[in-house]
mmCIF file of C-alpha atoms in Angstrom:
data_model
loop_
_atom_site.group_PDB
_atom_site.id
_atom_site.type_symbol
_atom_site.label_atom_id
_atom_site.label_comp_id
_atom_site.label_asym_id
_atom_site.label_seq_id
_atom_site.Cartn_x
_atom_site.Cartn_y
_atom_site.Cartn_z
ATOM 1 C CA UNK A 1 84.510 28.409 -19.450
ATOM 2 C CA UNK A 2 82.243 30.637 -20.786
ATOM 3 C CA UNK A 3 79.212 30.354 -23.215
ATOM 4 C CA UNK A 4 77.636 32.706 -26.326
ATOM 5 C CA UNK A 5 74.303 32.956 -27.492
ATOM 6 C CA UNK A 6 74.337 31.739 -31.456
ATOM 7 C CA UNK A 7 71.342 33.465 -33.366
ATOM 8 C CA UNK A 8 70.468 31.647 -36.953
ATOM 9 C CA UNK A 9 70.138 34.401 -39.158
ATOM 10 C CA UNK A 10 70.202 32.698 -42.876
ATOM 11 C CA UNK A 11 68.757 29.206 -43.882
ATOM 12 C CA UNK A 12 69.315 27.979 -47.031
ATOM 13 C CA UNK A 13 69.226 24.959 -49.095
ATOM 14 C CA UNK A 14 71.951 26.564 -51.591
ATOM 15 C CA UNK A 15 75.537 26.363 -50.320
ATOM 16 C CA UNK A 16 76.804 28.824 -52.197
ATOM 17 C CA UNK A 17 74.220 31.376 -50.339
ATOM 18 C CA UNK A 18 75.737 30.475 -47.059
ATOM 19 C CA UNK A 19 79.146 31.168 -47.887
ATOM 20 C CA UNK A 20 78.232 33.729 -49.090
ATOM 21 C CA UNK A 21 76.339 35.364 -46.364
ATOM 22 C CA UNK A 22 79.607 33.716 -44.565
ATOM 23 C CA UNK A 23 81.895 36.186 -46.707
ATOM 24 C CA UNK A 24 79.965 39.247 -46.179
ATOM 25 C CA UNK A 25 80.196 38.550 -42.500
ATOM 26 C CA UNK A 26 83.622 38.071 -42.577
ATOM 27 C CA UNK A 27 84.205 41.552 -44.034
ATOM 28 C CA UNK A 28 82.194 43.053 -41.927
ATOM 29 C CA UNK A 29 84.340 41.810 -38.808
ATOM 30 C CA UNK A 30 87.372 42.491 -37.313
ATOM 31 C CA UNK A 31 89.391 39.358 -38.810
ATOM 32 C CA UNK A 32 92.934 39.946 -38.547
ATOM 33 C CA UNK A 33 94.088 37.641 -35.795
ATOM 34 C CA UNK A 34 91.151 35.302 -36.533
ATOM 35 C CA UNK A 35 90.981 31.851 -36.723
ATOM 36 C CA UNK A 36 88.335 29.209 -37.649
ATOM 37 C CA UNK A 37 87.447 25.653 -36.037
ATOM 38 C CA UNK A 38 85.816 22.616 -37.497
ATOM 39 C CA UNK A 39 83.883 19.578 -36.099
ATOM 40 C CA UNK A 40 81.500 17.125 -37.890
ATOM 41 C CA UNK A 41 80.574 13.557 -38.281
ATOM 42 C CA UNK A 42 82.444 11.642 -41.360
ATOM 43 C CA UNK A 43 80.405 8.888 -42.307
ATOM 44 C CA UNK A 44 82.189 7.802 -45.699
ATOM 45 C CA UNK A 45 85.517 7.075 -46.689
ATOM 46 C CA UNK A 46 85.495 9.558 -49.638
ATOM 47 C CA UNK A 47 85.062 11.954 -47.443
ATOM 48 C CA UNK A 48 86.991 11.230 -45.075
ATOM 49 C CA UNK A 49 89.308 11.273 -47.675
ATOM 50 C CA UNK A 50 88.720 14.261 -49.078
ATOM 51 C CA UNK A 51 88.531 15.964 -45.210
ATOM 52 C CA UNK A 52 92.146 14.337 -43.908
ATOM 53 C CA UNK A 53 93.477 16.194 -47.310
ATOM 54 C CA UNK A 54 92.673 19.528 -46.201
ATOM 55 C CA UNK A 55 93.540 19.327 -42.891
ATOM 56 C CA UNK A 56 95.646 15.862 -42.394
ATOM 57 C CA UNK A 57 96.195 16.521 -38.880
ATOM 58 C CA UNK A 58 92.482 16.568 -37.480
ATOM 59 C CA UNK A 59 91.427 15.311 -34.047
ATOM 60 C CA UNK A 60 88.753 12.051 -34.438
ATOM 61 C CA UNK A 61 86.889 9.423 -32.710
ATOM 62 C CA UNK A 62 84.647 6.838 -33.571
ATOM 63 C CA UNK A 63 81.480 8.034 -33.365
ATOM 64 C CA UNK A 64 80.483 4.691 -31.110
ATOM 65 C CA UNK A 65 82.905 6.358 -28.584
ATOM 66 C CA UNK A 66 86.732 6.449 -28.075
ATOM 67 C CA UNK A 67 87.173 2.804 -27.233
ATOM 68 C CA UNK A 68 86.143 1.836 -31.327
ATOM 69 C CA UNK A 69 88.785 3.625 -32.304
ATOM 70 C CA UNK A 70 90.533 7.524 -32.250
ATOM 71 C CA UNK A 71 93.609 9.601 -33.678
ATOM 72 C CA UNK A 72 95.064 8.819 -29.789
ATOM 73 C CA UNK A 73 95.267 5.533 -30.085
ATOM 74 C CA UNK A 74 96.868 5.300 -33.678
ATOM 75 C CA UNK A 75 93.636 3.650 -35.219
ATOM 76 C CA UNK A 76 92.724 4.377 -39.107
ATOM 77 C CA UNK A 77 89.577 6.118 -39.043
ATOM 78 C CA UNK A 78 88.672 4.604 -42.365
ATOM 79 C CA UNK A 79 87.675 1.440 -39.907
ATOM 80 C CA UNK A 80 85.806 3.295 -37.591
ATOM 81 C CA UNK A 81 83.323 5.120 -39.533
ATOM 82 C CA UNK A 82 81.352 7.316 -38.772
ATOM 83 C CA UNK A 83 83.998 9.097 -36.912
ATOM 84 C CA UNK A 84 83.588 12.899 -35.467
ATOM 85 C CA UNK A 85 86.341 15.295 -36.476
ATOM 86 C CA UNK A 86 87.748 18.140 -34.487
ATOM 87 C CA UNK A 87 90.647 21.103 -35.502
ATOM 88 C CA UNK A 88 91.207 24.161 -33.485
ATOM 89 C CA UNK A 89 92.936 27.380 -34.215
ATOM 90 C CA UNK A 90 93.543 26.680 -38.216
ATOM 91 C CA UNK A 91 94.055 29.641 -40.538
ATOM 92 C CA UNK A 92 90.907 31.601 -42.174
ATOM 93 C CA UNK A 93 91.676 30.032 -45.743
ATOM 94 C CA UNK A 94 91.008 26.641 -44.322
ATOM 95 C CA UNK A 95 87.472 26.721 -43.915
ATOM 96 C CA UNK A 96 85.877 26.578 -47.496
ATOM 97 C CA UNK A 97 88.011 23.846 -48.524
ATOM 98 C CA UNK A 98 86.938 21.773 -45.556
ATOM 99 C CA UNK A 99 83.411 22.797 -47.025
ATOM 100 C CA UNK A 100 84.115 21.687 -50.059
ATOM 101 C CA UNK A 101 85.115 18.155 -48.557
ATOM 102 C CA UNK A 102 82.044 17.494 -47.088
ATOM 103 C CA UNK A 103 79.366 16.156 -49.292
ATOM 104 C CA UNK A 104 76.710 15.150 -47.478
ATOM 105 C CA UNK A 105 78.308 14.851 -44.000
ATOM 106 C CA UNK A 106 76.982 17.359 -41.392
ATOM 107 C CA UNK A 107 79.509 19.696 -39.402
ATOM 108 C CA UNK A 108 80.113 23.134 -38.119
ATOM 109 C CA UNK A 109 82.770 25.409 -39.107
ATOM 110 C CA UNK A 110 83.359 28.700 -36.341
ATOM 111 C CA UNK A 111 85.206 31.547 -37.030
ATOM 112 C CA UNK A 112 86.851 33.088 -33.934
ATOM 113 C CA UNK A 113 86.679 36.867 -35.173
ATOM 114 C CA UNK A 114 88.674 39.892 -33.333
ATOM 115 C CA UNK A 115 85.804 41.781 -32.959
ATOM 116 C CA UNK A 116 82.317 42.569 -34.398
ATOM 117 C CA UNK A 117 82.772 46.264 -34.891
ATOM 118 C CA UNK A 118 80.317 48.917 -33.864
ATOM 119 C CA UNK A 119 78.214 50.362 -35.968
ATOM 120 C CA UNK A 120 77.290 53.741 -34.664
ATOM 121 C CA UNK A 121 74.324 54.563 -36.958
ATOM 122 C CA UNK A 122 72.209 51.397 -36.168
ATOM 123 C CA UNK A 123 73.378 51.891 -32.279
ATOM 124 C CA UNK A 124 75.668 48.825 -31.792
ATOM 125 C CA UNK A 125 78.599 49.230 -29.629
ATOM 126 C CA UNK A 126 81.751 47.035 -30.655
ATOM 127 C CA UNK A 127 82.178 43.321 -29.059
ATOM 128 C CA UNK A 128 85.326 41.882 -27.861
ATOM 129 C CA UNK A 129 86.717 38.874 -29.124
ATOM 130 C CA UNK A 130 85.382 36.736 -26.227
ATOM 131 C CA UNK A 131 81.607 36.738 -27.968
ATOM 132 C CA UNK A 132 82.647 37.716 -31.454
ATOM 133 C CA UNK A 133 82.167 34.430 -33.367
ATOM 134 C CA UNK A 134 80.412 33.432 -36.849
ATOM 135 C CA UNK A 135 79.203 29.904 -37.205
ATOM 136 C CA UNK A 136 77.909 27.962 -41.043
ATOM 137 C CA UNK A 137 76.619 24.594 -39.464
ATOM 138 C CA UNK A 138 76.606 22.294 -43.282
ATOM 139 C CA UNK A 139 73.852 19.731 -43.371
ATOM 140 C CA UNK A 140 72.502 20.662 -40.166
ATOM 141 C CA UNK A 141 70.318 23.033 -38.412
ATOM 142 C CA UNK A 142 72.409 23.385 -35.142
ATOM 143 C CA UNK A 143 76.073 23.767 -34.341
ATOM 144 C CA UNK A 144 76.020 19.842 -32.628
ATOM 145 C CA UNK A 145 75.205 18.042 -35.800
ATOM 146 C CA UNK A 146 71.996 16.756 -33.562
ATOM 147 C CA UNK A 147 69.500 17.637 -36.277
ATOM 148 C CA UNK A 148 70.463 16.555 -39.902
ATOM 149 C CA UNK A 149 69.081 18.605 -42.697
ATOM 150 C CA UNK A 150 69.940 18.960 -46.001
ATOM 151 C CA UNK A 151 70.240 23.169 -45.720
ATOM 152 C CA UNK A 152 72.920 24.981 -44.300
ATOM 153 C CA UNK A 153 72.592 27.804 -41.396
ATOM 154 C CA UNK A 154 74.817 30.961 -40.619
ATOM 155 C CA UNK A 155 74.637 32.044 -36.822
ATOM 156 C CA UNK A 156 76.290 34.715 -35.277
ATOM 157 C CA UNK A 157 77.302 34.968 -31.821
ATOM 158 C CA UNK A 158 76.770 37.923 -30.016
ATOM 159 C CA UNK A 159 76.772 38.851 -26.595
ATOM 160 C CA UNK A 160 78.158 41.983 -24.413
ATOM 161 C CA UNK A 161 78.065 43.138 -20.365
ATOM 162 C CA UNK A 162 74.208 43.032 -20.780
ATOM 163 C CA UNK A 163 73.780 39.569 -22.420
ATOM 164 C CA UNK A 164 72.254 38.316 -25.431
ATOM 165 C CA UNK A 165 72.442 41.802 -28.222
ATOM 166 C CA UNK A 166 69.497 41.115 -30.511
ATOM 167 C CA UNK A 167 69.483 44.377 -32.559
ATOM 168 C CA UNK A 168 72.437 42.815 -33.640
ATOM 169 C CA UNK A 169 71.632 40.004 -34.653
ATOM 170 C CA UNK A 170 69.058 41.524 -36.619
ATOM 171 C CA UNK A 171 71.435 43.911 -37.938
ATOM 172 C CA UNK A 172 73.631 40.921 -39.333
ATOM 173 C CA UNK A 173 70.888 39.199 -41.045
ATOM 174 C CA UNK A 174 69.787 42.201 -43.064
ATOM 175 C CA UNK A 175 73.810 42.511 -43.718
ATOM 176 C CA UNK A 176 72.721 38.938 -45.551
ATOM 177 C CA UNK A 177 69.731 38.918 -46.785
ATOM 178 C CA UNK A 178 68.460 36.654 -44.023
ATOM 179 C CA UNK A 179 66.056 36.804 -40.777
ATOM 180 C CA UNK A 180 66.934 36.484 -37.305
ATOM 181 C CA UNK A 181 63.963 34.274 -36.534
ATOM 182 C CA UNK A 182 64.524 33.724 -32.504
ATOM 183 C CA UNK A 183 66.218 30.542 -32.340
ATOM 184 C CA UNK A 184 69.487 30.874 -30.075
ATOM 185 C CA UNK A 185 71.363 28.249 -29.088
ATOM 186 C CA UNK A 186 74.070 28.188 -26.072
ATOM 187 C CA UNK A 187 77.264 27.933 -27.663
ATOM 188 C CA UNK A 188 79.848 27.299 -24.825
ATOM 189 C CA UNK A 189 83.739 28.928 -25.708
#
């Protein structure tokens, strides 16, 4: 397993910022095989609801741990709120109707992007796949749901043979209107 280094770049209260900073991202990427992945923590039954509607097929588990209740074992999740949800390897057009769902509840939506391109006039060479990643954590500050908040952040991932690539980071938040303000969080892949 390997790990990427997630820079916030863009904190906002106003969802519709985020997505789209998200959006601008997106086009500036290499998206064409890309895919996007989802976890969070589903506290009410609405949306839950709402979530199993978009994608009916998600991965859960209680949030009290796997023996109150998971998809595995056949258990409605209704029962076992709050539940965490999971889904891997969905299609792009997924991921703002699972926003949508959310309400309140705090989760992370990643985009697994082809590549970040270079961009030869601000010295950036192009990233592979392996550490080309765009992350909007909703109701939370960090891609874990540990800390709560009622803004939304955008982090990028970015890392090459040398490590962590901060002129692109900054890079990508002037792309968005945002700030790379140092905070970096180990993402592993």
């Amino acid at each position: 397993m390997s790990n990427s280094a997630a820079a916030a770049v863009l904190t906002t209260a106003d969802l519709s910022e985020a997505i789209r900073a998200v959006r601008t991202l997106l086009d500036l990427a290499d998206i064409g095989q890309g895919e996007v992945d989802f976890e969070g923590v589903i506290r009410s039954p609405d949306v839950l609801a709402r979530v199993r509607h978009v994608l009916p097929d998600l991965e859960w588990w209680a949030s009290a741990g796997k023996e109150h209740g998971s998809a595995e074992t056949g258990d409605n999740p209704a029962d076992c709120l709050p539940v965490q949800v999971f889904d891997w390897g969905r299609p792009l057009d997924r991921a703002e109707p699972f926003i949508a769902a959310l309400g309140p509840d705090p989760a992370a939506v990643r985009w697994d992007l082809d590549a970040w391109p270079a961009v030869p006039e601000a010295g950036l060479e192009a990233i592979s796949q392996k550490y080309a990643y765009l992350t909007l954590t909703v109701n939370s500050r960090d891609l874990y749901q540990d800390e709560p908040s009622q803004d939304h952040t955008v982090h990028v991932h970015v890392r090459n043979r040398n490590g962590f690539q901060l002129t692109r980071a900054h890079w990508l938040a002037d792309q968005v209107g945002g700030r790379f303000n140092g905070r970096v969080e180990l993402a592993p892949l």
